[in-house]
PDB file of C-alpha atoms in Angstrom:
ATOM      1  CA  MET A  27      60.752 105.802  30.831  1.00 53.00           C
ATOM      2  CA  LYS A  28      59.586 107.373  33.982  1.00 52.00           C
ATOM      3  CA  PHE A  29      58.982 103.772  35.470  1.00 50.00           C
ATOM      4  CA  LYS A  30      62.781 103.046  34.906  1.00 52.00           C
ATOM      5  CA  ILE A  31      64.034 106.069  36.527  1.00 54.00           C
ATOM      6  CA  VAL A  32      61.943 105.601  39.388  1.00 47.00           C
ATOM      7  CA  SER A  33      62.849 101.898  39.653  1.00 49.00           C
ATOM      8  CA  LEU A  34      66.567 102.989  39.404  1.00 49.00           C
ATOM      9  CA  VAL A  35      66.091 105.510  42.112  1.00 44.00           C
ATOM     10  CA  ILE A  36      64.296 102.820  44.385  1.00 50.00           C
ATOM     11  CA  LEU A  37      67.231 100.300  43.727  1.00 42.00           C
ATOM     12  CA  SER A  38      69.839 102.865  44.535  1.00 47.00           C
ATOM     13  CA  LEU A  39      68.134 103.843  47.568  1.00 42.00           C
ATOM     14  CA  SER A  40      67.699 100.129  48.580  1.00 45.00           C
ATOM     15  CA  ILE A  41      71.350  99.303  48.057  1.00 47.00           C
ATOM     16  CA  PHE A  42      72.424 102.355  50.012  1.00 46.00           C
ATOM     17  CA  PHE A  43      70.065 101.437  52.816  1.00 43.00           C
ATOM     18  CA  LEU A  44      70.802  97.923  52.896  1.00 41.00           C
ATOM     19  CA  ASN A  45      74.588  98.659  52.854  1.00 46.00           C
ATOM     20  CA  SER A  46      74.277 101.141  55.762  1.00 44.00           C
ATOM     21  CA  VAL A  47      72.179  98.451  57.941  1.00 42.00           C
ATOM     22  CA  TYR A  48      74.905  95.904  56.898  1.00 46.00           C
ATOM     23  CA  SER A  49      77.706  98.354  58.035  1.00 49.00           C
ATOM     24  CA  LYS A  50      76.079  99.307  61.077  1.00 56.00           C
ATOM     25  CA  THR A  51      75.586  95.691  62.017  1.00 73.00           C
ATOM     26  CA  ILE A  52      79.327  94.706  61.274  1.00 74.00           C
ATOM     27  CA  GLU A  53      80.240  97.731  63.505  1.00 76.00           C
ATOM     28  CA  GLU A  54      77.938  96.749  66.350  1.00 80.00           C
ATOM     29  CA  THR A  55      79.558  93.232  66.181  1.00 79.00           C
ATOM     30  CA  TYR A  56      82.919  94.326  66.478  1.00 78.00           C
ATOM     31  CA  ARG A  57      81.939  96.775  69.199  1.00 79.00           C
ATOM     32  CA  GLU A  58      80.374  93.908  71.061  1.00 82.00           C
ATOM     33  CA  LYS A  59      83.606  91.624  70.698  1.00 81.00           C
ATOM     34  CA  VAL A  60      85.647  94.290  71.827  1.00 81.00           C
ATOM     35  CA  PHE A  61      83.730  95.356  74.903  1.00 80.00           C
ATOM     36  CA  ASN A  62      83.607  91.512  75.715  1.00 82.00           C
ATOM     37  CA  TYR A  63      87.071  91.044  75.364  1.00 81.00           C
ATOM     38  CA  ILE A  64      88.083  93.917  77.611  1.00 80.00           C
ATOM     39  CA  LYS A  65      85.626  93.142  80.235  1.00 78.00           C
ATOM     40  CA  LYS A  66      86.823  89.378  80.314  1.00 81.00           C
ATOM     41  CA  VAL A  67      90.506  90.186  80.594  1.00 82.00           C
ATOM     42  CA  GLU A  68      90.907  91.456  84.116  1.00 84.00           C
ATOM     43  CA  GLU A  69      94.666  90.723  84.322  1.00 89.00           C
ATOM     44  CA  PHE A  70      97.319  90.215  81.670  1.00 90.00           C
ATOM     45  CA  GLU A  71     101.121  90.754  80.794  1.00 94.00           C
ATOM     46  CA  SER A  72     102.443  91.134  77.518  1.00 94.00           C
ATOM     47  CA  ARG A  73     105.616  92.475  75.614  1.00 96.00           C
ATOM     48  CA  PHE A  74     105.341  95.436  73.647  1.00 94.00           C
ATOM     49  CA  ILE A  75     107.447  97.372  70.856  1.00 94.00           C
ATOM     50  CA  GLN A  76     107.120 101.136  70.677  1.00 93.00           C
ATOM     51  CA  ILE A  77     108.111 103.022  67.675  1.00 93.00           C
ATOM     52  CA  GLN A  78     108.062 106.805  67.973  1.00 91.00           C
ATOM     53  CA  GLU A  79     109.938 109.331  65.860  1.00 88.00           C
ATOM     54  CA  ASN A  80     112.236 106.560  64.472  1.00 86.00           C
ATOM     55  CA  GLU A  81     113.249 105.564  67.892  1.00 91.00           C
ATOM     56  CA  VAL A  82     112.593 101.773  68.955  1.00 92.00           C
ATOM     57  CA  GLN A  83     111.726 100.873  72.557  1.00 93.00           C
ATOM     58  CA  ASN A  84     111.011  97.581  73.882  1.00 94.00           C
ATOM     59  CA  GLY A  85     109.270  96.719  77.213  1.00 95.00           C
ATOM     60  CA  SER A  86     106.670  94.935  79.243  1.00 96.00           C
ATOM     61  CA  PHE A  87     102.988  95.745  79.727  1.00 94.00           C
ATOM     62  CA  TYR A  88     100.960  94.620  82.756  1.00 95.00           C
ATOM     63  CA  LYS A  89      97.155  95.159  83.360  1.00 92.00           C
ATOM     64  CA  GLY A  90      95.996  94.348  86.928  1.00 90.00           C
ATOM     65  CA  ASN A  91      92.642  95.262  88.703  1.00 86.00           C
ATOM     66  CA  ASN A  92      92.163  99.071  87.838  1.00 88.00           C
ATOM     67  CA  ARG A  93      95.985  99.372  87.467  1.00 92.00           C
ATOM     68  CA  ILE A  94      98.556  99.369  84.636  1.00 93.00           C
ATOM     69  CA  ARG A  95     102.167  98.879  84.806  1.00 94.00           C
ATOM     70  CA  ILE A  96     104.507  99.666  82.083  1.00 94.00           C
ATOM     71  CA  ILE A  97     108.271  98.949  82.088  1.00 95.00           C
ATOM     72  CA  TYR A  98     110.799  99.927  79.483  1.00 94.00           C
ATOM     73  CA  ASP A  99     113.670  97.740  78.781  1.00 91.00           C
ATOM     74  CA  GLU A 100     117.427  99.041  79.035  1.00 82.00           C
ATOM     75  CA  PRO A 101     118.928 101.154  78.387  1.00 78.00           C
ATOM     76  CA  THR A 102     115.746 103.480  79.301  1.00 82.00           C
ATOM     77  CA  SER A 103     114.971 101.791  82.642  1.00 88.00           C
ATOM     78  CA  ILE A 104     111.696 103.709  82.998  1.00 94.00           C
ATOM     79  CA  GLU A 105     108.523 102.431  84.630  1.00 95.00           C
ATOM     80  CA  PHE A 106     105.121 103.745  85.002  1.00 94.00           C
ATOM     81  CA  VAL A 107     102.509 102.632  87.343  1.00 94.00           C
ATOM     82  CA  ILE A 108      99.086 104.135  86.533  1.00 93.00           C
ATOM     83  CA  LYS A 109      95.695 104.041  88.204  1.00 91.00           C
ATOM     84  CA  LYS A 110      92.247 106.131  87.585  1.00 88.00           C
ATOM     85  CA  ASN A 111      93.604 109.437  88.906  1.00 88.00           C
ATOM     86  CA  ASN A 112      97.145 109.339  89.642  1.00 92.00           C
ATOM     87  CA  ALA A 113     100.399 107.723  88.106  1.00 93.00           C
ATOM     88  CA  MET A 114     103.995 107.310  89.067  1.00 95.00           C
ATOM     89  CA  TYR A 115     107.073 107.700  86.881  1.00 95.00           C
ATOM     90  CA  PHE A 116     110.263 105.824  88.113  1.00 95.00           C
ATOM     91  CA  ASN A 117     113.630 106.559  86.023  1.00 95.00           C
ATOM     92  CA  LYS A 118     115.868 103.771  87.630  1.00 92.00           C
ATOM     93  CA  ASN A 119     118.934 105.168  85.751  1.00 91.00           C
ATOM     94  CA  LEU A 120     118.449 108.655  87.571  1.00 93.00           C
ATOM     95  CA  GLN A 121     117.058 107.481  90.645  1.00 94.00           C
ATOM     96  CA  GLU A 122     114.174 109.628  90.130  1.00 96.00           C
ATOM     97  CA  VAL A 123     110.455 109.382  91.170  1.00 95.00           C
ATOM     98  CA  GLN A 124     107.580 111.769  90.072  1.00 95.00           C
ATOM     99  CA  TYR A 125     103.927 111.666  90.827  1.00 94.00           C
ATOM    100  CA  PHE A 126     101.253 113.041  88.433  1.00 92.00           C
ATOM    101  CA  GLY A 127      97.481 113.137  87.729  1.00 89.00           C
ATOM    102  CA  THR A 128      96.291 111.312  84.967  1.00 85.00           C
ATOM    103  CA  LYS A 129      93.707 113.664  83.567  1.00 80.00           C
ATOM    104  CA  ASN A 130      95.730 115.707  81.152  1.00 75.00           C
ATOM    105  CA  ASN A 131      98.073 113.220  79.532  1.00 79.00           C
ATOM    106  CA  ASN A 132      98.334 110.031  77.766  1.00 79.00           C
ATOM    107  CA  ALA A 133      98.213 107.946  80.612  1.00 82.00           C
ATOM    108  CA  LYS A 134      94.520 108.515  81.021  1.00 81.00           C
ATOM    109  CA  ILE A 135      94.188 106.975  77.364  1.00 82.00           C
ATOM    110  CA  PHE A 136      95.707 103.532  78.257  1.00 81.00           C
ATOM    111  CA  PHE A 137      93.850 103.456  81.809  1.00 84.00           C
ATOM    112  CA  ASP A 138      90.406 104.059  80.140  1.00 86.00           C
ATOM    113  CA  LEU A 139      91.038 101.731  77.117  1.00 84.00           C
ATOM    114  CA  PHE A 140      91.434  98.874  79.708  1.00 83.00           C
ATOM    115  CA  ASN A 141      89.284 100.006  82.290  1.00 83.00           C
ATOM    116  CA  ASP A 142      86.384 102.077  81.085  1.00 82.00           C
ATOM    117  CA  LEU A 143      83.939 100.273  79.070  1.00 77.00           C
ATOM    118  CA  SER A 144      82.316 103.436  77.691  1.00 82.00           C
ATOM    119  CA  PHE A 145      85.405 104.306  76.207  1.00 83.00           C
ATOM    120  CA  LEU A 146      84.151 102.736  72.904  1.00 80.00           C
ATOM    121  CA  ASP A 147      80.812 104.388  72.980  1.00 81.00           C
ATOM    122  CA  ASP A 148      81.907 107.094  70.528  1.00 84.00           C
ATOM    123  CA  ALA A 149      84.547 105.062  68.518  1.00 85.00           C
ATOM    124  CA  ASN A 150      84.267 103.907  65.003  1.00 85.00           C
ATOM    125  CA  PHE A 151      85.057 100.489  63.982  1.00 84.00           C
ATOM    126  CA  LYS A 152      86.821  99.364  60.523  1.00 83.00           C
ATOM    127  CA  ASN A 153      87.599  96.066  59.223  1.00 80.00           C
ATOM    128  CA  ALA A 154      91.095  95.495  57.519  1.00 75.00           C
ATOM    129  CA  SER A 155      91.511  91.759  56.311  1.00 76.00           C
ATOM    130  CA  SER A 156      91.974  89.356  59.436  1.00 81.00           C
ATOM    131  CA  MET A 157      91.985  92.420  61.660  1.00 85.00           C
ATOM    132  CA  PHE A 158      89.825  95.092  62.688  1.00 86.00           C
ATOM    133  CA  TYR A 159      90.339  98.490  64.440  1.00 87.00           C
ATOM    134  CA  PHE A 160      88.545 101.300  66.199  1.00 88.00           C
ATOM    135  CA  TYR A 161      89.441 104.743  66.107  1.00 90.00           C
ATOM    136  CA  LYS A 162      88.384 107.986  68.068  1.00 89.00           C
ATOM    137  CA  ASP A 163      89.397 111.502  68.669  1.00 89.00           C
ATOM    138  CA  ILE A 164      90.400 112.161  72.230  1.00 86.00           C
ATOM    139  CA  ASN A 165      91.066 115.771  73.845  1.00 82.00           C
ATOM    140  CA  VAL A 166      94.006 115.733  76.267  1.00 77.00           C
ATOM    141  CA  ASP A 167      94.818 119.171  77.728  1.00 76.00           C
ATOM    142  CA  ASP A 168      93.053 121.041  74.729  1.00 78.00           C
ATOM    143  CA  GLU A 169      94.870 118.747  72.100  1.00 82.00           C
ATOM    144  CA  ALA A 170      93.274 116.541  69.803  1.00 86.00           C
ATOM    145  CA  ILE A 171      94.726 112.966  69.638  1.00 88.00           C
ATOM    146  CA  GLU A 172      93.558 110.088  67.557  1.00 91.00           C
ATOM    147  CA  ILE A 173      93.930 106.708  68.675  1.00 91.00           C
ATOM    148  CA  LYS A 174      93.500 103.532  66.861  1.00 92.00           C
ATOM    149  CA  VAL A 175      93.510 100.209  68.445  1.00 90.00           C
ATOM    150  CA  TYR A 176      93.941  96.880  66.449  1.00 91.00           C
ATOM    151  CA  PHE A 177      92.677  93.675  67.243  1.00 90.00           C
ATOM    152  CA  GLU A 178      93.167  90.278  65.589  1.00 89.00           C
ATOM    153  CA  GLU A 179      89.947  88.985  64.449  1.00 82.00           C
ATOM    154  CA  SER A 180      90.067  85.093  65.475  1.00 80.00           C
ATOM    155  CA  PRO A 181      90.652  84.632  68.280  1.00 83.00           C
ATOM    156  CA  ILE A 182      90.209  88.379  69.310  1.00 85.00           C
ATOM    157  CA  LEU A 183      93.561  89.605  70.472  1.00 88.00           C
ATOM    158  CA  LEU A 184      94.919  93.262  70.999  1.00 90.00           C
ATOM    159  CA  ARG A 185      97.708  93.600  68.746  1.00 92.00           C
ATOM    160  CA  ARG A 186      98.494  97.262  68.149  1.00 93.00           C
ATOM    161  CA  ILE A 187      97.844 100.826  69.376  1.00 93.00           C
ATOM    162  CA  ASP A 188      98.556 103.827  67.217  1.00 93.00           C
ATOM    163  CA  ILE A 189      98.545 107.362  68.924  1.00 91.00           C
ATOM    164  CA  LEU A 190      98.521 110.463  66.578  1.00 92.00           C
ATOM    165  CA  GLU A 191      99.335 113.954  68.412  1.00 88.00           C
ATOM    166  CA  GLY A 192      99.616 116.417  65.693  1.00 85.00           C
ATOM    167  CA  GLU A 193     102.839 115.670  63.584  1.00 86.00           C
ATOM    168  CA  ASN A 194     103.761 112.812  66.063  1.00 90.00           C
ATOM    169  CA  ILE A 195     102.913 109.115  65.663  1.00 92.00           C
ATOM    170  CA  THR A 196     103.655 106.593  68.232  1.00 92.00           C
ATOM    171  CA  ASN A 197     103.149 102.856  67.315  1.00 94.00           C
ATOM    172  CA  ILE A 198     102.814 100.302  70.091  1.00 94.00           C
ATOM    173  CA  TYR A 199     102.758  96.446  68.986  1.00 94.00           C
ATOM    174  CA  ILE A 200     101.616  94.151  71.499  1.00 94.00           C
ATOM    175  CA  ASN A 201     102.981  90.626  71.686  1.00 94.00           C
ATOM    176  CA  ASN A 202     103.388  87.564  73.815  1.00 92.00           C
ATOM    177  CA  ILE A 203     100.332  87.933  75.833  1.00 90.00           C
ATOM    178  CA  ASN A 204      99.793  86.123  78.823  1.00 91.00           C
ATOM    179  CA  PHE A 205      96.241  85.804  80.282  1.00 87.00           C
ATOM    180  CA  ASN A 206      97.230  84.020  83.566  1.00 87.00           C
ATOM    181  CA  PRO A 207      99.904  86.137  85.396  1.00 91.00           C
ATOM    182  CA  ASP A 208     100.958  85.840  88.778  1.00 91.00           C
ATOM    183  CA  PHE A 209     101.440  89.288  90.400  1.00 92.00           C
ATOM    184  CA  ASP A 210     102.703  89.961  93.909  1.00 92.00           C
ATOM    185  CA  LYS A 211     100.490  92.010  95.861  1.00 88.00           C
ATOM    186  CA  ASP A 212     102.669  94.965  95.905  1.00 91.00           C
ATOM    187  CA  PHE A 213     103.255  94.876  91.955  1.00 94.00           C
ATOM    188  CA  PHE A 214     100.906  97.650  91.106  1.00 93.00           C
ATOM    189  CA  SER A 215     101.890  99.874  94.209  1.00 93.00           C
ATOM    190  CA  LEU A 216     102.421 103.570  93.723  1.00 92.00           C
ATOM    191  CA  ALA A 217     104.720 103.730  96.831  1.00 91.00           C
ATOM    192  CA  ASN A 218     108.010 105.379  96.231  1.00 91.00           C
ATOM    193  CA  PRO A 219     110.334 102.464  95.118  1.00 91.00           C
ATOM    194  CA  LEU A 220     113.246 104.371  96.409  1.00 88.00           C
ATOM    195  CA  LEU A 221     112.037 104.139  99.853  1.00 87.00           C
ATOM    196  CA  LYS A 222     111.723 100.503 100.176  1.00 72.00           C
TER     197      LYS A 222
END
């Protein structure tokens, strides 16, 4: 009887241990895939659909060398250009330009996701059918924000970003990705567009 109990305990511990090792191996595999994907993709452009509080907005997303540009379609007509420490907001309809630091707002999330390879160091990974995603909590201006980033598995492609800030959820769906964009040299400029 003691032998059966000891055998059952050993079997249970073995299954638990093997499952943990297997899960860790899968997580490491996904982490490496995402790391290589982000490292390889220096520039791209895509379309996006953003859903926030039942409001749907469309636009274009551009990633350049250490810079990001986001352009919302009509009727919003808002543009953001983001680099590591600074960003520019341009409202075409109001002819308004504002500059701000990226340290304490969501702009830092987007910049770090695409430009800081250590961004994934403390992320957790989950597999979801033909997709996988990572999630992590980030503190922005003393507020906890959960971010989930979804990738299509084969071939690996960024597909969705979810940002959860308290009760507010923003879903961003990425589509029509072009990995060979042709950007003008001033495309990611932070210069005031009203002074051109």
